[in-house]
Amino acid sequence: MRLINRRKRFSFSWLSVVPALVLFTTFTYLPLVFTLTYSFTDWNGYSRKFNLVGIANFINLFKDGEVMLAFFNTLYLAVFCFLIALVMQMLLAVILFEGVKGKSVALAIIYLPCVLSQMIVSMTWLNILQGGGILNALLRSFGMAGMAKDWLGDPAIVKNVIVFLNTWQWTGYGMVIIMAGLSAIPSEVNESATLEGAHGFGKFFRITLPLIMPSLTVISFIGITGSLKMFDLPFILTNGGPVNASLTMSMVIYNYAFSYEKFGMSSSIGLVFFALIALLTIAQLGLTRRLEVEE
Amino acid sequence: MKRLQKTLVLVLLALLSATLAFATGGGEKPAKITFASWNGKGEDKQFLDAFMKQNPSITVENEVIDGNNWDRLIKVRLLSGDPPDAFFLFATQLPKFAKEGYLLDISAEYAGKAVASIPTLKQISSGADGKIYALPMSVRGGPLPVYYNKKLFAKLGITTLPATWSDFYKLCDKIKAAGIDPLVFGLKDPWTMEYFFRNRSFTGLLDKYPDWQFALYNGDVKASVLLRQEFVLARQMLDKGYFSKDNLTLTYPQSLPYFVEGKAAMLACGPWIPTVDEVKASDPSKFELGAFITPIDPVNGKKLAFAEVPYFTSAAKAGKNIAAAKKLLNFFATPDTQIAFNGFWGTVNLFDLQYKVDPVLQSYYDSLKSWTMLPLAKAVLPSAFIYDAMWKGFQNIVSGSPVDTELATLDDQFAKLRDTAVQTQ
């Protein structure tokens, strides 16, 4: 009887999971298999025929100046977005967790950008940052015309502007996760640490930080993968310009597939980039997991 | 007797059904087709309504697809087997879609149309197999009109329009001295600047390379040679302050109120500007639209320009109702529709059709007659080269990139994309 029940439960479990598995396989793994296939071809994205080209696409992508430039741009954006956001998230989480006046309002304001669609965020900031936009108009009206800049048209600063906007949008997200981690630390641990004489930065780095490492593992994973895959913000704000200064790997993949009509090459770039992201995140998970401690 | 009555009733019923069927089924079966274009303000409605009035059994649903991503989006629709029944098509798209079998062969329908009498048009409407796959909506060529605000010009004491390029610079200097931007380009949509400079006809190089697209394709000339003078002029005009670098963040739609509101004195654009909402809704006490031809100096005494079909109308082979789609194409090809279409858009059409040019463009149209139009026919360059590489080149020049760097990039991009160009002859 017990065996029959177990078998029934087992079958039911599988039945419950199969639809989701089918959807996941169809829309995630199957496209990956197709991408792998196309990466060895010269398919243009609309023809019914294509030829096999071996590993030519993989070799050529490393010789392509546009791909390499996009790679370094993406790395720059990812590193600074991640680091600056992480510092901001921890700072804000600790400050708000300690309890300040207007904490709920502050939380809501900081978290609000996360729930806005990327399109709306990009279009809004485009109006603010363009040469004749709100920001420059305000600066000029307050007698600070010297500070008015070509925020989106200057290759020297456009990446930093994107870092700022990305950080602004996602700081609330990580902050909330860290606050959850902070609230999970038992109060006895903090009390014991205080009794032992730990306080300030010492207490934070030796006690608090290791205990919230699981939260940081999650934030790091999401932050690194998210900023490496960045597409919407630079696409709408600058379309990769000026002079390809804000061109990202996702945009290059898109350009090769849909503008240059080189779907095969686009697939190979996508696969190599996927492998890179996978390696980075495995390394990151390994590092942060090692730093986690049990209470 | 009862059996006879029953038989009579049955016969009567059958006769009645047949009569009803004849009455309702004698006409065409209702059909529904989709027509896709990038005109998002209902500009196509009047033509589609006129078609539906002539063909009451056909309903046409107007589908708007983003013009900036037209090539990409139409490709996906064709590939997925769910195309619009009829749609506009760029010249760069025609040969490749025809080659892949996505477009309907309309050779038979084309034969009876006025456009068939123009051999070059027939050629550029064909695929590599010689069959006709699209109907040209208009033919354009020559320097662009430069629009200006007559009221503003009067206020600045400008009474003479420029006849030479040097006159044009002097005009810009005078406007700039008054604290107004002489020109505006919606450079976030970089076609606005590329369109202006490309229609300068490469400063006389057409004498040597009359079919510049084929010359590029065939390796007779490099992209950097064709575009050098245009990039240099773009940088020169920026350095002289004839337009602002801030234009980089203005879209084409944003440039229209910028011009109409008097922040810029001139706007160089296609012949449809008299029809835009911003112009129609402008305050007549402050704004009156005028236009003159871009004053390009002849080279070796010649005024050569290339003529091109900006876009065609075509039908999908995989469309749901081929017969209805063909009817729509035929409707677009009739002289009456062509006259109405080009009149509505203020298009300066080089077809041999008598239609009313917008009064603002009359002097521009008259000036065009002194230009010799050379058809582009032997090759079609990839969309990504014309619509991305050339566009970005101008954008980057304005961003501060050196001219030589952008010219070198253009050559690299062309080398990358050359295998997607199509030779049509």
Short mmCIF file of N, CA, C and O in Angstrom, two decimals, chain B residues 162-210:
data_model
loop_
_atom_site.label_atom_id
_atom_site.label_comp_id
_atom_site.label_asym_id
_atom_site.label_seq_id
_atom_site.Cartn_x
_atom_site.Cartn_y
_atom_site.Cartn_z
N PRO B 162 20.27 81.48 -51.32
CA PRO B 162 21.61 81.16 -51.82
C PRO B 162 21.57 80.39 -53.14
O PRO B 162 20.75 79.49 -53.31
N ALA B 163 22.46 80.75 -54.04
CA ALA B 163 22.54 80.07 -55.34
C ALA B 163 23.78 79.20 -55.43
O ALA B 163 23.88 78.32 -56.28
N THR B 164 24.75 79.44 -54.55
CA THR B 164 25.99 78.64 -54.56
C THR B 164 26.27 78.18 -53.13
O THR B 164 25.68 78.69 -52.17
N TRP B 165 27.20 77.25 -53.00
CA TRP B 165 27.55 76.73 -51.68
C TRP B 165 28.17 77.82 -50.82
O TRP B 165 27.90 77.91 -49.62
N SER B 166 28.92 78.67 -51.43
CA SER B 166 29.54 79.77 -50.68
C SER B 166 28.48 80.76 -50.20
O SER B 166 28.54 81.27 -49.09
N ASP B 167 27.46 81.00 -51.03
CA ASP B 167 26.32 81.83 -50.61
C ASP B 167 25.65 81.19 -49.40
O ASP B 167 25.21 81.88 -48.47
N PHE B 168 25.54 79.87 -49.43
CA PHE B 168 24.88 79.13 -48.35
C PHE B 168 25.63 79.33 -47.04
O PHE B 168 25.03 79.57 -45.99
N TYR B 169 26.95 79.27 -47.11
CA TYR B 169 27.76 79.50 -45.91
C TYR B 169 27.58 80.92 -45.39
O TYR B 169 27.48 81.16 -44.18
N LYS B 170 27.51 81.87 -46.32
CA LYS B 170 27.34 83.27 -45.89
C LYS B 170 25.98 83.45 -45.22
O LYS B 170 25.84 84.17 -44.22
N LEU B 171 24.99 82.78 -45.76
CA LEU B 171 23.66 82.83 -45.17
C LEU B 171 23.70 82.25 -43.75
O LEU B 171 23.14 82.84 -42.80
N CYS B 172 24.37 81.11 -43.60
CA CYS B 172 24.49 80.48 -42.27
C CYS B 172 25.22 81.41 -41.29
O CYS B 172 24.83 81.52 -40.12
N ASP B 173 26.25 82.09 -41.77
CA ASP B 173 27.00 83.01 -40.91
C ASP B 173 26.09 84.12 -40.41
O ASP B 173 26.13 84.51 -39.24
N LYS B 174 25.26 84.64 -41.31
CA LYS B 174 24.36 85.75 -40.95
C LYS B 174 23.34 85.30 -39.90
O LYS B 174 23.08 86.02 -38.92
N ILE B 175 22.82 84.09 -40.08
CA ILE B 175 21.83 83.58 -39.13
C ILE B 175 22.48 83.31 -37.78
O ILE B 175 21.94 83.63 -36.72
N LYS B 176 23.69 82.76 -37.83
CA LYS B 176 24.41 82.44 -36.60
C LYS B 176 24.72 83.72 -35.82
O LYS B 176 24.62 83.73 -34.59
N ALA B 177 25.05 84.77 -36.55
CA ALA B 177 25.37 86.04 -35.89
C ALA B 177 24.16 86.59 -35.13
O ALA B 177 24.30 87.35 -34.17
N ALA B 178 22.97 86.19 -35.57
CA ALA B 178 21.75 86.64 -34.89
C ALA B 178 21.41 85.75 -33.69
O ALA B 178 20.37 85.93 -33.05
N GLY B 179 22.29 84.79 -33.39
CA GLY B 179 22.08 83.94 -32.21
C GLY B 179 21.12 82.78 -32.43
O GLY B 179 20.60 82.20 -31.48
N ILE B 180 20.90 82.46 -33.69
CA ILE B 180 19.98 81.34 -34.00
C ILE B 180 20.79 80.25 -34.70
O ILE B 180 21.69 80.55 -35.49
N ASP B 181 20.45 78.98 -34.40
CA ASP B 181 21.11 77.89 -35.11
C ASP B 181 20.71 77.97 -36.58
O ASP B 181 19.52 77.96 -36.89
N PRO B 182 21.67 78.03 -37.49
CA PRO B 182 21.27 78.08 -38.90
C PRO B 182 20.50 76.83 -39.32
O PRO B 182 19.48 76.91 -40.00
N LEU B 183 21.00 75.64 -38.90
CA LEU B 183 20.40 74.38 -39.34
C LEU B 183 20.10 73.49 -38.14
O LEU B 183 20.74 73.62 -37.09
N VAL B 184 19.18 72.56 -38.32
CA VAL B 184 18.99 71.50 -37.32
C VAL B 184 18.88 70.16 -38.04
O VAL B 184 18.26 70.04 -39.10
N PHE B 185 19.53 69.15 -37.47
CA PHE B 185 19.41 67.77 -37.93
C PHE B 185 18.99 66.93 -36.73
O PHE B 185 19.58 67.05 -35.67
N GLY B 186 17.99 66.12 -36.88
CA GLY B 186 17.61 65.22 -35.79
C GLY B 186 18.57 64.05 -35.77
O GLY B 186 18.25 62.95 -36.20
N LEU B 187 19.77 64.28 -35.25
CA LEU B 187 20.86 63.33 -35.45
C LEU B 187 20.75 62.04 -34.65
O LEU B 187 21.53 61.13 -34.88
N LYS B 188 19.82 62.00 -33.73
CA LYS B 188 19.62 60.71 -33.06
C LYS B 188 19.02 59.73 -34.09
O LYS B 188 19.14 58.53 -33.97
N ASP B 189 18.36 60.30 -35.08
CA ASP B 189 17.95 59.54 -36.27
C ASP B 189 18.92 59.97 -37.37
O ASP B 189 18.63 60.90 -38.13
N PRO B 190 20.06 59.32 -37.45
CA PRO B 190 21.15 59.85 -38.28
C PRO B 190 20.88 59.89 -39.77
O PRO B 190 21.63 60.51 -40.52
N TRP B 191 19.78 59.27 -40.21
CA TRP B 191 19.46 59.34 -41.64
C TRP B 191 19.25 60.79 -42.05
O TRP B 191 19.43 61.13 -43.24
N THR B 192 18.88 61.64 -41.11
CA THR B 192 18.59 63.03 -41.46
C THR B 192 19.82 63.72 -42.05
O THR B 192 19.72 64.45 -43.03
N MET B 193 20.98 63.45 -41.46
CA MET B 193 22.19 64.08 -41.98
C MET B 193 22.73 63.31 -43.19
O MET B 193 23.15 63.89 -44.18
N GLU B 194 22.69 61.99 -43.08
CA GLU B 194 23.21 61.17 -44.18
C GLU B 194 22.45 61.45 -45.47
O GLU B 194 23.02 61.55 -46.55
N TYR B 195 21.14 61.59 -45.33
CA TYR B 195 20.25 61.86 -46.48
C TYR B 195 20.66 63.16 -47.15
O TYR B 195 20.75 63.24 -48.37
N PHE B 196 20.91 64.18 -46.34
CA PHE B 196 21.29 65.49 -46.87
C PHE B 196 22.61 65.40 -47.62
O PHE B 196 22.73 65.86 -48.77
N PHE B 197 23.60 64.80 -47.00
CA PHE B 197 24.93 64.78 -47.62
C PHE B 197 25.00 63.79 -48.78
O PHE B 197 25.66 64.05 -49.78
N ARG B 198 24.32 62.65 -48.67
CA ARG B 198 24.37 61.68 -49.78
C ARG B 198 23.72 62.28 -51.02
O ARG B 198 24.16 62.02 -52.14
N ASN B 199 22.70 63.11 -50.81
CA ASN B 199 22.03 63.72 -51.96
C ASN B 199 22.78 64.93 -52.50
O ASN B 199 22.28 65.61 -53.40
N ARG B 200 23.93 65.21 -51.96
CA ARG B 200 24.83 66.18 -52.59
C ARG B 200 25.56 65.51 -53.74
O ARG B 200 26.37 66.15 -54.41
N SER B 201 25.26 64.23 -53.92
CA SER B 201 25.79 63.48 -55.08
C SER B 201 27.30 63.37 -55.06
O SER B 201 27.93 63.40 -56.13
N PHE B 202 27.85 63.26 -53.86
CA PHE B 202 29.28 62.99 -53.70
C PHE B 202 30.15 64.01 -54.43
O PHE B 202 31.20 63.69 -54.99
N THR B 203 29.65 65.26 -54.41
CA THR B 203 30.41 66.40 -54.94
C THR B 203 31.07 66.08 -56.28
O THR B 203 32.28 66.16 -56.45
N GLY B 204 30.26 65.70 -57.24
CA GLY B 204 30.76 65.57 -58.60
C GLY B 204 31.36 64.23 -58.95
O GLY B 204 31.72 64.00 -60.10
N LEU B 205 31.47 63.31 -57.98
CA LEU B 205 32.08 62.01 -58.29
C LEU B 205 31.19 61.16 -59.19
O LEU B 205 31.63 60.14 -59.73
N LEU B 206 29.93 61.55 -59.34
CA LEU B 206 29.03 60.78 -60.19
C LEU B 206 29.45 60.81 -61.65
O LEU B 206 29.06 59.95 -62.44
N ASP B 207 30.24 61.80 -62.02
CA ASP B 207 30.72 61.88 -63.41
C ASP B 207 31.58 60.65 -63.71
O ASP B 207 31.51 60.05 -64.77
N LYS B 208 32.38 60.27 -62.70
CA LYS B 208 33.27 59.12 -62.86
C LYS B 208 32.56 57.81 -62.51
O LYS B 208 32.82 56.76 -63.10
N TYR B 209 31.66 57.88 -61.54
CA TYR B 209 30.96 56.67 -61.07
C TYR B 209 29.46 56.90 -61.11
O TYR B 209 28.83 57.11 -60.07
N PRO B 210 28.87 56.89 -62.31
CA PRO B 210 27.44 57.24 -62.41
C PRO B 210 26.53 56.30 -61.62
O PRO B 210 25.50 56.73 -61.11
#
